[in-house]
Tab-separated table of C-alpha atoms (C1' of nucleotides) in Angstrom:
chain	number	residue	atom	x	y	z
A	11	MET	CA	57.033	-38.341	21.959
A	12	LEU	CA	58.881	-40.707	24.212
A	13	THR	CA	59.880	-39.811	27.743
A	14	SER	CA	63.533	-40.279	28.502
A	15	ALA	CA	62.614	-43.114	30.855
A	16	ALA	CA	60.506	-44.902	28.282
A	17	ARG	CA	63.242	-44.483	25.726
A	18	ASN	CA	65.813	-46.008	28.045
A	19	ALA	CA	63.473	-48.828	28.889
A	20	ALA	CA	62.971	-49.554	25.211
A	21	ILE	CA	66.697	-49.629	24.590
A	22	GLU	CA	67.227	-51.835	27.606
A	23	ASP	CA	64.515	-54.125	26.331
A	24	MET	CA	66.246	-54.285	23.010
A	25	ARG	CA	69.557	-55.205	24.616
A	26	ARG	CA	67.793	-57.945	26.544
A	27	ARG	CA	66.172	-59.333	23.433
A	28	CYS	CA	69.464	-59.420	21.603
A	29	LYS	CA	70.899	-61.477	24.453
A	30	GLU	CA	67.895	-63.769	24.528
A	31	GLN	CA	68.065	-64.534	20.861
A	32	GLY	CA	71.799	-64.893	20.800
A	33	MET	CA	72.268	-61.875	18.596
A	34	ALA	CA	75.136	-59.524	19.159
A	35	PHE	CA	74.365	-56.171	20.663
A	36	THR	CA	76.374	-53.982	18.350
A	37	PHE	CA	76.657	-50.241	18.334
A	38	GLN	CA	75.157	-50.177	14.855
A	39	ARG	CA	72.098	-52.041	16.076
A	40	GLN	CA	71.618	-49.744	18.999
A	41	VAL	CA	71.898	-46.634	16.875
A	42	ILE	CA	69.552	-47.998	14.217
A	43	TYR	CA	66.987	-48.904	16.802
A	44	GLU	CA	67.275	-45.504	18.466
A	45	ALA	CA	66.829	-43.838	15.115
A	46	VAL	CA	63.429	-45.456	14.702
A	47	LEU	CA	62.544	-44.826	18.316
A	48	ASP	CA	63.355	-41.141	18.027
A	49	SER	CA	61.722	-40.661	14.690
A	50	ARG	CA	58.462	-38.845	14.746
A	51	GLN	CA	57.622	-39.746	11.203
A	52	HIS	CA	57.663	-43.424	10.441
A	53	PRO	CA	60.994	-43.695	8.706
A	54	THR	CA	62.018	-45.605	5.624
A	55	PRO	CA	65.274	-47.581	5.638
A	56	GLU	CA	66.789	-44.709	3.705
A	57	ASN	CA	65.663	-42.229	6.373
A	58	ILE	CA	67.196	-44.380	9.059
A	59	TYR	CA	70.389	-44.628	7.085
A	60	GLU	CA	70.655	-40.874	6.793
A	61	GLN	CA	70.075	-40.356	10.447
A	62	VAL	CA	72.416	-43.091	11.584
A	63	ARG	CA	75.195	-41.749	9.404
A	64	GLY	CA	75.256	-38.735	11.668
A	65	ARG	CA	76.593	-40.953	14.411
A	66	ILE	CA	78.275	-43.711	12.401
A	67	PRO	CA	79.480	-42.225	9.135
A	68	SER	CA	80.875	-45.532	7.951
A	69	ILE	CA	77.596	-47.439	8.189
A	70	SER	CA	76.243	-48.938	5.010
A	71	LEU	CA	72.705	-48.995	3.742
A	72	GLY	CA	72.960	-52.753	3.503
A	73	THR	CA	73.559	-53.001	7.215
A	74	VAL	CA	70.509	-50.885	7.885
A	75	TYR	CA	68.397	-53.182	5.733
A	76	LYS	CA	69.790	-56.306	7.333
A	77	ASN	CA	69.131	-55.064	10.827
A	78	VAL	CA	65.722	-53.691	10.059
A	79	LYS	CA	64.802	-57.126	8.808
A	80	THR	CA	66.241	-58.760	11.892
A	81	PHE	CA	64.275	-56.383	14.094
A	82	LEU	CA	61.072	-57.108	12.221
A	83	ASP	CA	61.600	-60.838	12.696
A	84	THR	CA	62.398	-60.322	16.341
A	85	GLY	CA	59.359	-58.158	16.923
A	86	LEU	CA	61.355	-55.094	17.901
A	87	LEU	CA	60.009	-53.136	14.975
A	88	LYS	CA	56.816	-53.276	13.004
A	89	GLU	CA	56.036	-52.253	9.465
A	90	VAL	CA	53.343	-49.661	9.098
A	91	SER	CA	51.733	-51.129	6.029
A	92	LEU	CA	51.432	-54.724	4.990
A	93	HIS	CA	51.206	-53.670	1.390
A	94	HIS	CA	54.468	-52.042	0.558
A	95	GLY	CA	56.501	-53.811	-2.066
A	96	SER	CA	53.927	-53.800	-4.758
A	97	LEU	CA	51.067	-51.670	-5.906
A	98	ARG	CA	47.628	-53.137	-5.204
A	99	LEU	CA	44.712	-51.849	-7.191
A	100	GLU	CA	40.962	-51.700	-7.003
A	101	ALA	CA	38.146	-50.523	-9.195
A	102	ASN	CA	35.641	-50.174	-6.391
A	103	MET	CA	35.539	-46.432	-5.928
A	104	THR	CA	32.863	-46.391	-3.236
A	105	PRO	CA	34.246	-46.019	0.286
A	106	HIS	CA	34.758	-49.350	1.941
A	107	HIS	CA	36.972	-51.156	4.389
A	108	HIS	CA	39.443	-53.986	4.186
A	109	VAL	CA	40.067	-57.261	5.903
A	110	VAL	CA	43.678	-58.211	5.347
A	111	CYS	CA	45.455	-61.457	5.997
A	112	SER	CA	48.890	-60.901	7.435
A	113	GLY	CA	49.925	-64.310	6.144
A	114	CYS	CA	49.189	-64.256	2.445
A	115	LYS	CA	48.440	-60.532	2.158
A	116	ALA	CA	44.993	-61.268	0.728
A	117	ILE	CA	42.578	-58.368	0.962
A	118	PHE	CA	38.822	-58.786	1.339
A	119	ASP	CA	36.427	-55.896	1.001
A	120	LEU	CA	33.798	-54.860	3.490
A	121	GLU	CA	31.020	-52.516	2.558
A	122	GLU	CA	31.195	-49.333	4.534
A	123	THR	CA	27.840	-50.199	6.083
A	124	GLU	CA	29.135	-53.485	7.411
A	125	VAL	CA	31.342	-51.769	9.936
A	126	ALA	CA	29.879	-49.515	12.577
A	127	PRO	CA	30.672	-45.910	11.701
A	128	LEU	CA	33.644	-44.266	13.338
A	129	GLU	CA	33.266	-41.610	15.950
A	130	LEU	CA	35.929	-38.997	15.418
A	131	GLY	CA	34.354	-36.471	17.714
A	132	LYS	CA	36.930	-36.631	20.453
A	133	THR	CA	39.845	-37.612	18.283
A	134	PRO	CA	42.678	-35.094	18.437
A	135	LEU	CA	43.861	-34.670	14.862
A	136	PRO	CA	47.025	-32.828	13.881
A	137	LYS	CA	46.402	-29.114	13.604
A	138	GLY	CA	45.007	-28.155	10.216
A	139	PHE	CA	44.436	-31.707	9.048
A	140	ALA	CA	41.506	-32.060	6.652
A	141	VAL	CA	39.989	-35.526	6.768
A	142	SER	CA	38.864	-36.923	3.462
A	143	ARG	CA	38.023	-40.438	4.515
A	144	CYS	CA	38.543	-43.093	7.143
A	145	SER	CA	39.413	-46.602	6.382
A	146	VAL	CA	39.381	-49.510	8.732
A	147	GLU	CA	41.777	-52.379	8.330
A	148	ILE	CA	40.910	-55.576	10.084
A	149	ILE	CA	44.102	-57.548	10.298
A	150	GLY	CA	44.420	-61.219	11.063
A	151	LEU	CA	44.814	-64.605	9.444
A	152	CYS	CA	42.558	-66.057	6.805
A	153	ALA	CA	41.244	-69.585	7.017
A	154	SER	CA	43.844	-71.110	4.754
A	155	CYS	CA	46.786	-69.376	6.398
A	156	ARG	CA	45.555	-70.611	9.765
A	157	GLY	CA	45.281	-74.064	8.319
A	158	ILE	CA	48.832	-74.367	7.022
A	159	GLY	CA	50.165	-73.375	10.403
A	160	ALA	CA	49.774	-69.890	11.769
A	161	SER	CA	53.501	-69.233	11.534
A	162	LYS	CA	55.360	-66.640	9.506
A	163	LYS	CA	54.799	-68.792	6.439
A	164	LYS	CA	55.395	-66.930	3.258
A	165	THR	CA	52.504	-68.486	1.370
A	166	GLN	CA	52.560	-65.225	-0.554
A	167	ASN	CA	49.485	-64.083	-2.255
A	168	ASN	CA	49.153	-66.273	-5.315
A	169	ASN	CA	46.513	-63.896	-6.337
A	170	SER	CA	46.009	-64.754	-9.968
A	171	SER	CA	43.235	-62.262	-9.704
A	172	GLY	CA	41.010	-64.813	-8.113
A	173	ALA	CA	37.919	-66.299	-9.622
A	174	SER	CA	37.744	-63.545	-12.093
A	175	LYS	CA	36.009	-63.976	-15.360
B	13	MET	CA	30.959	-59.736	-6.855
B	14	LEU	CA	29.739	-57.481	-9.584
B	15	THR	CA	26.454	-57.991	-11.328
B	16	SER	CA	26.644	-58.167	-15.065
B	17	ALA	CA	24.748	-54.914	-15.247
B	18	ALA	CA	27.054	-53.118	-12.854
B	19	ARG	CA	30.027	-54.436	-14.745
B	20	ASN	CA	28.685	-53.152	-18.035
B	21	ALA	CA	27.888	-49.833	-16.446
B	22	ALA	CA	31.436	-49.572	-15.148
B	23	ILE	CA	32.874	-50.323	-18.557
B	24	GLU	CA	30.530	-47.855	-20.174
B	25	ASP	CA	31.575	-45.302	-17.600
B	26	MET	CA	35.169	-45.973	-18.451
B	27	ARG	CA	34.564	-45.505	-22.158
B	28	ARG	CA	32.838	-42.234	-21.409
B	29	ARG	CA	35.713	-41.006	-19.288
B	30	CYS	CA	38.190	-41.827	-21.987
B	31	LYS	CA	36.180	-39.711	-24.388
B	32	GLU	CA	35.880	-36.881	-21.913
B	33	GLN	CA	39.587	-36.702	-21.269
B	34	GLY	CA	40.506	-37.130	-24.885
B	35	MET	CA	42.149	-40.442	-24.298
B	36	ALA	CA	41.808	-43.224	-26.800
B	37	PHE	CA	39.578	-46.114	-25.908
B	38	THR	CA	41.821	-48.968	-26.880
B	39	PHE	CA	41.203	-52.655	-26.553
B	40	GLN	CA	44.179	-52.922	-24.197
B	41	ARG	CA	42.672	-50.330	-21.900
B	42	GLN	CA	39.338	-52.035	-21.828
B	43	VAL	CA	40.845	-55.411	-21.049
B	44	ILE	CA	43.122	-54.007	-18.345
B	45	TYR	CA	40.233	-52.225	-16.717
B	46	GLU	CA	38.072	-55.331	-16.873
B	47	ALA	CA	40.860	-57.352	-15.298
B	48	VAL	CA	40.778	-55.153	-12.221
B	49	LEU	CA	37.020	-55.029	-12.217
B	50	ASP	CA	36.763	-58.802	-12.301
B	51	SER	CA	39.473	-59.427	-9.811
B	52	ARG	CA	38.319	-60.451	-6.390
B	53	GLN	CA	41.718	-59.983	-4.856
B	54	HIS	CA	43.174	-56.564	-5.301
B	55	PRO	CA	45.626	-57.254	-8.076
B	56	THR	CA	49.162	-56.053	-8.597
B	57	PRO	CA	50.259	-54.800	-12.018
B	58	GLU	CA	51.914	-58.170	-12.511
B	59	ASN	CA	48.632	-59.966	-11.711
B	60	ILE	CA	46.827	-57.790	-14.210
B	61	TYR	CA	49.472	-58.468	-16.801
B	62	GLU	CA	49.106	-62.213	-16.380
B	63	GLN	CA	45.380	-62.067	-16.680
B	64	VAL	CA	45.340	-59.716	-19.627
B	65	ARG	CA	47.782	-61.886	-21.518
B	66	GLY	CA	45.075	-64.498	-21.671
B	67	ARG	CA	43.178	-62.192	-23.989
B	68	ILE	CA	45.994	-60.156	-25.521
B	69	PRO	CA	49.113	-62.308	-25.628
B	70	SER	CA	51.189	-59.546	-27.171
B	71	ILE	CA	50.588	-57.028	-24.394
B	72	SER	CA	53.623	-55.754	-22.535
B	73	LEU	CA	54.025	-55.199	-18.846
B	74	GLY	CA	55.036	-51.630	-19.599
B	75	THR	CA	51.669	-50.970	-21.177
B	76	VAL	CA	49.938	-52.315	-18.102
B	77	TYR	CA	51.942	-49.976	-15.900
B	78	LYS	CA	51.337	-46.997	-18.135
B	79	ASN	CA	47.619	-47.566	-18.215
B	80	VAL	CA	47.325	-48.319	-14.532
B	81	LYS	CA	48.973	-44.993	-13.893
B	82	THR	CA	46.668	-43.246	-16.310
B	83	PHE	CA	43.658	-44.832	-14.629
B	84	LEU	CA	44.864	-43.751	-11.208
B	85	ASP	CA	45.236	-40.186	-12.427
B	86	THR	CA	41.826	-40.300	-14.037
B	87	GLY	CA	40.174	-41.699	-10.938
B	88	LEU	CA	39.112	-44.928	-12.614
B	89	LEU	CA	41.231	-46.990	-10.268
B	90	LYS	CA	42.445	-46.488	-6.739
B	91	GLU	CA	45.456	-47.857	-4.943
B	92	VAL	CA	44.723	-49.876	-1.863
B	93	SER	CA	47.605	-48.619	0.205
B	94	LEU	CA	49.299	-45.261	0.188
B	95	HIS	CA	52.466	-46.820	1.487
B	96	HIS	CA	53.681	-49.195	-1.150
B	97	GLY	CA	56.970	-48.192	-2.687
B	98	SER	CA	58.973	-48.104	0.461
B	99	LEU	CA	58.987	-49.810	3.797
B	100	ARG	CA	57.847	-47.604	6.676
B	101	LEU	CA	58.842	-48.610	10.167
B	102	GLU	CA	57.794	-47.992	13.706
B	103	ALA	CA	59.028	-48.951	17.137
B	104	ASN	CA	55.712	-48.323	18.865
B	105	MET	CA	54.484	-51.865	19.404
B	106	THR	CA	51.317	-50.933	21.277
B	107	PRO	CA	48.195	-50.954	19.132
B	108	HIS	CA	47.439	-47.552	17.712
B	109	HIS	CA	45.955	-45.832	14.716
B	110	HIS	CA	47.274	-43.632	11.962
B	111	VAL	CA	46.456	-40.327	10.400
B	112	VAL	CA	47.973	-40.220	6.953
B	113	CYS	CA	48.415	-37.350	4.586
B	114	SER	CA	47.691	-38.353	1.039
B	115	GLY	CA	49.830	-35.485	-0.165
B	116	CYS	CA	53.209	-35.968	1.485
B	117	LYS	CA	52.561	-39.457	2.860
B	118	ALA	CA	53.306	-38.283	6.389
B	119	ILE	CA	51.950	-40.551	9.088
B	120	PHE	CA	50.844	-39.346	12.507
B	121	ASP	CA	50.048	-41.704	15.338
B	122	LEU	CA	46.879	-41.769	17.372
B	123	GLU	CA	46.675	-43.634	20.645
B	124	GLU	CA	44.191	-46.416	20.479
B	125	THR	CA	42.165	-44.653	23.161
B	126	GLU	CA	41.858	-41.512	21.067
B	127	VAL	CA	39.584	-43.214	18.597
B	128	ALA	CA	36.276	-44.657	19.705
B	129	PRO	CA	36.556	-48.450	19.736
B	130	LEU	CA	35.301	-50.378	16.755
B	131	GLU	CA	32.171	-52.461	16.916
B	132	LEU	CA	32.715	-55.590	14.896
B	133	GLY	CA	29.685	-57.369	16.252
B	134	LYS	CA	27.640	-57.313	13.093
B	135	THR	CA	30.540	-57.275	10.679
B	136	PRO	CA	30.490	-60.270	8.348
B	137	LEU	CA	34.078	-61.475	8.169
B	138	PRO	CA	35.334	-64.063	5.690
B	139	LYS	CA	34.712	-67.562	6.968
B	140	GLY	CA	37.450	-68.728	9.296
B	141	PHE	CA	39.157	-65.375	9.555
B	142	ALA	CA	40.879	-64.811	12.899
B	143	VAL	CA	41.149	-61.139	13.762
B	144	SER	CA	44.330	-60.086	15.462
B	145	ARG	CA	43.862	-56.358	15.425
B	146	CYS	CA	42.015	-53.493	13.833
B	147	SER	CA	43.641	-50.386	12.636
B	148	VAL	CA	42.017	-47.201	11.581
B	149	GLU	CA	43.504	-44.984	8.942
B	150	ILE	CA	42.307	-41.441	8.808
B	151	ILE	CA	43.217	-40.154	5.408
B	152	GLY	CA	43.301	-36.552	4.309
B	153	LEU	CA	45.631	-33.620	3.804
B	154	CYS	CA	47.941	-32.174	6.406
B	155	ALA	CA	48.204	-28.475	7.051
B	156	SER	CA	51.251	-27.902	4.906
B	157	CYS	CA	49.964	-29.915	1.962
B	158	ARG	CA	46.770	-27.921	2.083
B	159	GLY	CA	48.796	-24.750	2.188
B	160	ILE	CA	50.845	-25.383	-0.921
B	161	GLY	CA	47.676	-26.052	-2.855
B	162	ALA	CA	45.523	-29.052	-2.242
B	163	SER	CA	46.433	-30.553	-5.585
B	164	LYS	CA	48.274	-33.753	-6.367
B	165	LYS	CA	51.530	-32.040	-5.451
B	166	LYS	CA	54.299	-34.489	-4.928
B	167	THR	CA	55.862	-32.717	-1.949
B	168	GLN	CA	57.027	-36.173	-0.983
B	169	ASN	CA	57.737	-36.929	2.600
B	170	ASN	CA	60.990	-35.156	3.368
B	171	ASN	CA	60.971	-37.093	6.552
B	172	SER	CA	64.495	-36.673	7.819
B	173	SER	CA	63.193	-38.474	10.847
B	174	GLY	CA	61.942	-35.263	12.273
B	175	ALA	CA	63.313	-33.418	15.231
B	176	SER	CA	64.913	-36.482	16.599
B	177	LYS	CA	67.959	-36.267	18.755
C	7	DC	C1'	88.566	-68.248	19.387
C	8	DT	C1'	84.193	-68.593	16.925
C	9	DA	C1'	80.034	-67.219	15.345
C	10	DA	C1'	77.846	-63.337	14.181
C	11	DC	C1'	78.058	-58.724	12.097
C	12	DT	C1'	79.726	-55.077	9.025
C	13	DG	C1'	80.813	-52.809	4.634
C	14	DC	C1'	81.030	-53.132	-0.067
C	15	DA	C1'	79.573	-54.368	-4.450
C	16	DA	C1'	76.993	-57.104	-7.375
C	17	DA	C1'	72.476	-59.155	-8.258
C	18	DG	C1'	67.393	-58.977	-7.834
C	19	DT	C1'	62.636	-57.155	-8.014
C	20	DG	C1'	59.209	-53.730	-9.097
C	21	DT	C1'	58.463	-49.528	-11.838
C	22	DT	C1'	59.502	-45.817	-15.177
C	23	DT	C1'	61.146	-43.941	-19.423
C	24	DG	C1'	62.555	-43.244	-24.434
C	25	DC	C1'	61.757	-44.476	-28.948
C	26	DA	C1'	60.031	-46.286	-33.294
C	27	DC	C1'	55.914	-48.223	-34.949
C	28	DT	C1'	50.763	-48.672	-34.931
C	29	DC	C1'	46.166	-47.463	-34.099
C	30	DT	C1'	42.219	-44.452	-32.636
C	31	DT	C1'	39.895	-40.450	-33.848
D	21	DA	C1'	46.916	-37.334	-41.176
D	22	DA	C1'	48.018	-36.281	-36.322
D	23	DG	C1'	48.241	-37.322	-31.847
D	24	DA	C1'	47.907	-40.851	-28.591
D	25	DG	C1'	48.977	-45.582	-27.396
D	26	DT	C1'	51.735	-49.905	-27.803
D	27	DG	C1'	55.757	-52.941	-27.367
D	28	DC	C1'	60.380	-53.373	-26.439
D	29	DA	C1'	64.499	-52.487	-24.069
D	30	DA	C1'	67.238	-49.779	-21.330
D	31	DA	C1'	67.257	-47.135	-17.061
D	32	DC	C1'	65.838	-46.494	-12.216
D	33	DA	C1'	64.716	-47.117	-7.371
D	34	DC	C1'	64.394	-50.112	-3.594
D	35	DT	C1'	65.918	-54.355	-1.435
D	36	DT	C1'	68.560	-58.647	-1.004
D	37	DT	C1'	72.665	-61.380	-1.226
D	38	DG	C1'	77.663	-62.998	-1.175
D	39	DC	C1'	81.946	-62.365	0.530
D	40	DA	C1'	86.158	-60.927	2.996
D	41	DG	C1'	87.451	-58.602	6.880
D	42	DT	C1'	86.025	-57.171	11.825
D	43	DT	C1'	83.972	-57.591	16.325
D	44	DA	C1'	81.115	-59.241	20.327
D	45	DG	C1'	80.782	-62.757	23.622
DNA sequence: CTAACTGCAAAGTGTTTGCACTCTT
DNA sequence: AAGAGTGCAAACACTTTGCAGTTAG
């Protein structure tokens, strides 16, 4: 939960960033941003749309998408998973961890034993939550994405299933 | 990488499972499964399709999807991320971890301090990989998904952005 | 006043489904 | 032979794009 002060600070910060980047501070943008801020569950664009419609009935889903994208580029919002958009599969059924490149979305495996085991002893889980497994994601940039310039390059995973066969 | 023996064992295991569940062991299935097995990068259905076409030019993308789904249900394959399908957003830009329910896809946040810090000292990362952050995902079933029967219920995240506002 | 933003609708991807034909068992 | 699986195409869901009208600065 966000304190009222922290919430206001976040909104103020957003207004400032809009100014800085020469983007208009519209009511729609404020309400969309607040919707994510206030959301306990990490919302989908559709969720945001539904919530925002409560305050701006005329808003369109397209506007939500456009602004969400703008916010992601600006660093005002973050996406929870780097792997939405398309299903990624694996045949390795033994528990293991992943190293993922935020540039090209490549995923490298790590044996479970290669990462020090997690200590969940003092971790406050939601009431009634039954843990089945823990997975660690080490996020960063792979060698080649660093090479081509560590920018937001969309080198996009050319993953032709690698050196398979 | 998979040793030839392990690969054969996996394929044999797959054949056995097909028998067990009364599903036909078709050439398409074998080749699709092998494509994932051989893939270093975690492939998308499209990646699999491309690779399989090398051996079965007449295969259709629909067949790949159908069989991938079957394999997921059977436990022969696993999906890397629980959050493909739709973008999930957050405004919390400070590093933190997630508790995710594999039933309803709900995501709960954990402060970074609530999980014991990771030790990456002896972790062998891919050459040249620059870590930017680590995120822990604690996967399991939330109280309500356990309640309704801990099966593969598709209660689907009704996430109306929670008690916001 | 001008550039940027909004709403709407049409176009794109990624994925699922229905159906006739074919193949495993 | 019978049921399951395949290929094809149409249908869907999620996201992006183009455009004319509107608004912030």
